PDB file of C-alpha atoms in Angstrom:
ATOM      1  CA  UNK H  12      69.193 -64.851 -43.676  1.00  0.00           C
ATOM      2  CA  UNK H  13      69.561 -61.625 -41.645  1.00  0.00           C
ATOM      3  CA  UNK H  14      66.593 -60.038 -43.452  1.00  0.00           C
ATOM      4  CA  UNK H  15      64.662 -63.145 -42.635  1.00  0.00           C
ATOM      5  CA  UNK H  16      65.330 -62.914 -39.182  1.00  0.00           C
ATOM      6  CA  UNK H  17      64.750 -59.329 -38.779  1.00  0.00           C
ATOM      7  CA  UNK H  18      61.176 -59.867 -40.197  1.00  0.00           C
ATOM      8  CA  UNK H  19      60.301 -62.599 -37.920  1.00  0.00           C
ATOM      9  CA  UNK H  20      61.611 -60.602 -34.712  1.00  0.00           C
ATOM     10  CA  UNK H  21      59.366 -57.594 -35.958  1.00  0.00           C
ATOM     11  CA  UNK H  22      56.624 -59.783 -36.444  1.00  0.00           C
ATOM     12  CA  UNK H  23      57.106 -61.427 -33.077  1.00  0.00           C
ATOM     13  CA  UNK H  24      57.307 -57.794 -31.398  1.00  0.00           C
ATOM     14  CA  UNK H  25      54.153 -56.524 -33.265  1.00  0.00           C
ATOM     15  CA  UNK H  26      52.230 -59.646 -32.262  1.00  0.00           C
ATOM     16  CA  UNK H  27      53.528 -58.987 -28.430  1.00  0.00           C
ATOM     17  CA  UNK H  28      52.390 -55.333 -28.532  1.00  0.00           C
ATOM     18  CA  UNK H  29      49.238 -55.691 -30.267  1.00  0.00           C
ATOM     19  CA  UNK H  30      47.975 -59.174 -28.976  1.00  0.00           C
ATOM     20  CA  UNK H  31      47.246 -60.323 -32.316  1.00  0.00           C
ATOM     21  CA  UNK H  32      48.107 -63.733 -33.569  1.00  0.00           C
ATOM     22  CA  UNK H  33      50.998 -64.081 -35.923  1.00  0.00           C
ATOM     23  CA  UNK H  34      48.735 -65.933 -38.245  1.00  0.00           C
ATOM     24  CA  UNK H  35      46.026 -63.240 -38.425  1.00  0.00           C
ATOM     25  CA  UNK H  36      49.064 -60.672 -38.706  1.00  0.00           C
ATOM     26  CA  UNK H  37      50.505 -62.265 -41.737  1.00  0.00           C
ATOM     27  CA  UNK H  38      46.967 -62.761 -43.360  1.00  0.00           C
ATOM     28  CA  UNK H  39      46.386 -59.116 -42.808  1.00  0.00           C
ATOM     29  CA  UNK H  40      49.683 -58.117 -44.387  1.00  0.00           C
ATOM     30  CA  UNK H  41      48.788 -59.990 -47.338  1.00  0.00           C
ATOM     31  CA  UNK H  42      45.466 -59.019 -47.746  1.00  0.00           C
ATOM     32  CA  UNK H  43      46.410 -55.296 -47.480  1.00  0.00           C
ATOM     33  CA  UNK H  44      49.009 -56.049 -50.452  1.00  0.00           C
ATOM     34  CA  UNK H  45      46.174 -57.300 -52.503  1.00  0.00           C
ATOM     35  CA  UNK H  46      43.952 -54.045 -52.018  1.00  0.00           C
ATOM     36  CA  UNK H  47      47.170 -51.832 -52.762  1.00  0.00           C
ATOM     37  CA  UNK H  48      48.221 -51.018 -49.483  1.00  0.00           C
ATOM     38  CA  UNK H  49      51.711 -52.165 -48.027  1.00  0.00           C
ATOM     39  CA  UNK H  50      52.516 -54.738 -45.467  1.00  0.00           C
ATOM     40  CA  UNK H  51      54.078 -52.039 -43.352  1.00  0.00           C
ATOM     41  CA  UNK H  52      50.440 -50.289 -43.708  1.00  0.00           C
ATOM     42  CA  UNK H  53      48.740 -53.276 -42.234  1.00  0.00           C
ATOM     43  CA  UNK H  54      51.456 -53.721 -39.197  1.00  0.00           C
ATOM     44  CA  UNK H  55      50.925 -49.992 -38.611  1.00  0.00           C
ATOM     45  CA  UNK H  56      46.881 -50.083 -38.542  1.00  0.00           C
ATOM     46  CA  UNK H  57      47.088 -53.217 -36.181  1.00  0.00           C
ATOM     47  CA  UNK H  58      49.465 -51.544 -33.971  1.00  0.00           C
ATOM     48  CA  UNK H  59      47.603 -48.086 -34.060  1.00  0.00           C
ATOM     49  CA  UNK H  60      44.230 -49.740 -33.049  1.00  0.00           C
ATOM     50  CA  UNK H  61      45.963 -51.804 -30.310  1.00  0.00           C
ATOM     51  CA  UNK H  62      48.021 -48.602 -29.002  1.00  0.00           C
ATOM     52  CA  UNK H  63      44.627 -46.487 -29.038  1.00  0.00           C
ATOM     53  CA  UNK H  64      42.976 -49.094 -26.942  1.00  0.00           C
ATOM     54  CA  UNK H  65      45.777 -49.511 -24.400  1.00  0.00           C
ATOM     55  CA  UNK H  66      46.224 -45.595 -24.117  1.00  0.00           C
ATOM     56  CA  UNK H  67      42.443 -44.576 -24.314  1.00  0.00           C
ATOM     57  CA  UNK H  68      40.223 -46.876 -22.245  1.00  0.00           C
ATOM     58  CA  UNK H  69      37.236 -45.273 -23.235  1.00  0.00           C
ATOM     59  CA  UNK H  70      37.516 -46.253 -26.891  1.00  0.00           C
ATOM     60  CA  UNK H  71      36.366 -49.724 -25.649  1.00  0.00           C
ATOM     61  CA  UNK H  72      33.101 -48.435 -24.287  1.00  0.00           C
ATOM     62  CA  UNK H  73      32.594 -46.482 -27.599  1.00  0.00           C
ATOM     63  CA  UNK H  74      33.304 -49.521 -29.694  1.00  0.00           C
ATOM     64  CA  UNK H  75      30.849 -51.608 -27.395  1.00  0.00           C
ATOM     65  CA  UNK H  76      28.450 -48.906 -28.201  1.00  0.00           C
ATOM     66  CA  UNK H  77      28.604 -49.367 -31.953  1.00  0.00           C
ATOM     67  CA  UNK H  78      28.280 -53.292 -31.316  1.00  0.00           C
ATOM     68  CA  UNK H  79      32.032 -54.190 -31.493  1.00  0.00           C
ATOM     69  CA  UNK H  80      33.963 -56.411 -29.288  1.00  0.00           C
ATOM     70  CA  UNK H  81      37.267 -54.722 -28.345  1.00  0.00           C
ATOM     71  CA  UNK H  82      38.638 -57.858 -26.646  1.00  0.00           C
ATOM     72  CA  UNK H  83      38.827 -59.550 -29.923  1.00  0.00           C
ATOM     73  CA  UNK H  84      42.047 -59.933 -32.128  1.00  0.00           C
ATOM     74  CA  UNK H  85      42.741 -56.338 -33.332  1.00  0.00           C
ATOM     75  CA  UNK H  86      42.897 -57.531 -36.857  1.00  0.00           C
ATOM     76  CA  UNK H  87      39.289 -59.012 -36.576  1.00  0.00           C
ATOM     77  CA  UNK H  88      38.646 -55.685 -34.759  1.00  0.00           C
ATOM     78  CA  UNK H  89      39.976 -53.443 -37.760  1.00  0.00           C
ATOM     79  CA  UNK H  90      37.859 -55.473 -40.219  1.00  0.00           C
ATOM     80  CA  UNK H  91      34.684 -55.012 -38.202  1.00  0.00           C
ATOM     81  CA  UNK H  92      35.317 -51.342 -37.485  1.00  0.00           C
ATOM     82  CA  UNK H  93      35.811 -51.042 -41.223  1.00  0.00           C
ATOM     83  CA  UNK H  94      32.503 -52.636 -41.990  1.00  0.00           C
ATOM     84  CA  UNK H  95      30.716 -50.695 -39.247  1.00  0.00           C
ATOM     85  CA  UNK H  96      32.105 -47.328 -39.918  1.00  0.00           C
ATOM     86  CA  UNK H  97      31.593 -47.502 -43.740  1.00  0.00           C
ATOM     87  CA  UNK H  98      28.045 -47.680 -43.227  1.00  0.00           C
ATOM     88  CA  UNK H  99      28.110 -43.955 -41.821  1.00  0.00           C
ATOM     89  CA  UNK H 100      28.635 -41.047 -43.944  1.00  0.00           C
ATOM     90  CA  UNK H 101      32.252 -41.123 -45.058  1.00  0.00           C
ATOM     91  CA  UNK H 102      33.401 -38.070 -42.954  1.00  0.00           C
ATOM     92  CA  UNK H 103      31.642 -39.262 -39.949  1.00  0.00           C
ATOM     93  CA  UNK H 104      33.275 -42.756 -40.210  1.00  0.00           C
ATOM     94  CA  UNK H 105      36.720 -41.660 -40.905  1.00  0.00           C
ATOM     95  CA  UNK H 106      36.689 -39.349 -37.930  1.00  0.00           C
ATOM     96  CA  UNK H 107      35.823 -42.381 -35.628  1.00  0.00           C
ATOM     97  CA  UNK H 108      38.605 -44.462 -37.471  1.00  0.00           C
ATOM     98  CA  UNK H 109      40.919 -41.598 -37.057  1.00  0.00           C
ATOM     99  CA  UNK H 110      40.287 -42.027 -33.275  1.00  0.00           C
ATOM    100  CA  UNK H 111      42.283 -45.253 -33.544  1.00  0.00           C
ATOM    101  CA  UNK H 112      45.086 -43.936 -35.683  1.00  0.00           C
ATOM    102  CA  UNK H 113      43.640 -44.824 -39.044  1.00  0.00           C
ATOM    103  CA  UNK H 114      44.191 -41.949 -41.853  1.00  0.00           C
ATOM    104  CA  UNK H 115      41.359 -41.017 -43.837  1.00  0.00           C
ATOM    105  CA  UNK H 116      43.306 -42.250 -46.933  1.00  0.00           C
ATOM    106  CA  UNK H 117      43.453 -45.686 -45.575  1.00  0.00           C
ATOM    107  CA  UNK H 118      39.987 -45.873 -44.416  1.00  0.00           C
ATOM    108  CA  UNK H 119      38.693 -45.022 -47.805  1.00  0.00           C
ATOM    109  CA  UNK H 120      40.745 -47.365 -49.607  1.00  0.00           C
ATOM    110  CA  UNK H 121      39.801 -50.052 -47.034  1.00  0.00           C
ATOM    111  CA  UNK H 122      35.987 -49.136 -47.441  1.00  0.00           C
ATOM    112  CA  UNK H 123      36.252 -49.537 -51.171  1.00  0.00           C
ATOM    113  CA  UNK H 124      38.201 -52.985 -50.837  1.00  0.00           C
ATOM    114  CA  UNK H 125      36.760 -54.319 -47.746  1.00  0.00           C
ATOM    115  CA  UNK H 126      35.062 -57.246 -49.157  1.00  0.00           C
ATOM    116  CA  UNK H 127      38.193 -58.486 -51.075  1.00  0.00           C
ATOM    117  CA  UNK H 128      40.479 -57.916 -47.998  1.00  0.00           C
ATOM    118  CA  UNK H 129      38.017 -59.664 -45.793  1.00  0.00           C
ATOM    119  CA  UNK H 130      37.568 -62.543 -47.985  1.00  0.00           C
ATOM    120  CA  UNK H 131      41.507 -62.858 -48.191  1.00  0.00           C
ATOM    121  CA  UNK H 132      42.047 -62.686 -44.608  1.00  0.00           C
ATOM    122  CA  UNK H 133      39.271 -65.414 -43.901  1.00  0.00           C
ATOM    123  CA  UNK H 134      40.624 -67.612 -46.774  1.00  0.00           C
ATOM    124  CA  UNK H 135      44.193 -67.616 -45.530  1.00  0.00           C
ATOM    125  CA  UNK H 136      43.396 -67.872 -41.667  1.00  0.00           C
ATOM    126  CA  UNK H 137      41.217 -70.883 -42.566  1.00  0.00           C
ATOM    127  CA  UNK H 138      43.462 -72.484 -44.841  1.00  0.00           C
ATOM    128  CA  UNK H 139      46.260 -72.363 -42.349  1.00  0.00           C
ATOM    129  CA  UNK H 140      44.030 -73.831 -39.743  1.00  0.00           C
ATOM    130  CA  UNK H 141      42.751 -76.736 -41.960  1.00  0.00           C
ATOM    131  CA  UNK H 142      46.007 -77.635 -43.375  1.00  0.00           C
ATOM    132  CA  UNK H 143      48.376 -76.741 -40.540  1.00  0.00           C
ATOM    133  CA  UNK H 144      48.623 -80.089 -38.643  1.00  0.00           C
ATOM    134  CA  UNK H 145      49.067 -81.917 -41.906  1.00  0.00           C
ATOM    135  CA  UNK H 146      51.894 -79.603 -42.905  1.00  0.00           C
ATOM    136  CA  UNK H 147      53.466 -80.101 -39.241  1.00  0.00           C
ATOM    137  CA  UNK H 148      53.116 -83.969 -39.409  1.00  0.00           C
ATOM    138  CA  UNK H 149      54.967 -83.658 -42.793  1.00  0.00           C
ATOM    139  CA  UNK H 150      57.660 -81.714 -41.633  1.00  0.00           C
ATOM    140  CA  UNK H 151      58.255 -83.909 -38.634  1.00  0.00           C
ATOM    141  CA  UNK H 152      58.602 -86.892 -40.977  1.00  0.00           C
ATOM    142  CA  UNK H 153      60.475 -85.250 -43.495  1.00  0.00           C
ATOM    143  CA  UNK H 154      64.070 -87.061 -43.731  1.00  0.00           C
ATOM    144  CA  UNK H 155      66.264 -85.251 -46.366  1.00  0.00           C
ATOM    145  CA  UNK H 156      68.310 -87.242 -48.469  1.00  0.00           C
ATOM    146  CA  UNK H 157      71.705 -85.672 -47.494  1.00  0.00           C
ATOM    147  CA  UNK H 158      71.221 -86.705 -43.991  1.00  0.00           C
ATOM    148  CA  UNK H 159      74.386 -88.211 -42.345  1.00  0.00           C
ATOM    149  CA  UNK H 160      73.563 -91.638 -41.119  1.00  0.00           C
ATOM    150  CA  UNK H 161      73.727 -92.015 -37.543  1.00  0.00           C
ATOM    151  CA  UNK H 162      74.125 -95.703 -37.296  1.00  0.00           C
ATOM    152  CA  UNK H 163      77.288 -96.716 -37.923  1.00  0.00           C
TER     153      UNK H 163
END
């Protein structure tokens, strides 16, 4: 229970610091694990991008020069950055990503597996949007068998 609570607390604070939705952070972490990176790598990447944008406001103008919207969810921004910078020569794209705290090794892995990661993220975020209300309704109507009757 303590491990779960600590994980949820960490997820909450990551969401607050990065302004990314919890749903997108979880999808991003899962996608990173599917391409051979860790969930911690995903959180660190999201926070690095958000931190860089907070502390270096000129990077927003740089991103808009590349046709990217710096005001979108950081997980979406990171996916779009990888797609955009991977079209450049590797050493140039890696240098731009390093401006946002993403090391070259991680950039190389993301470049090679970008399509799989993006497909996974999109599927997970779409699935949660489509099935979320149904799950909430089912949860609200759930009556466990061991419930103590209230009508005496």
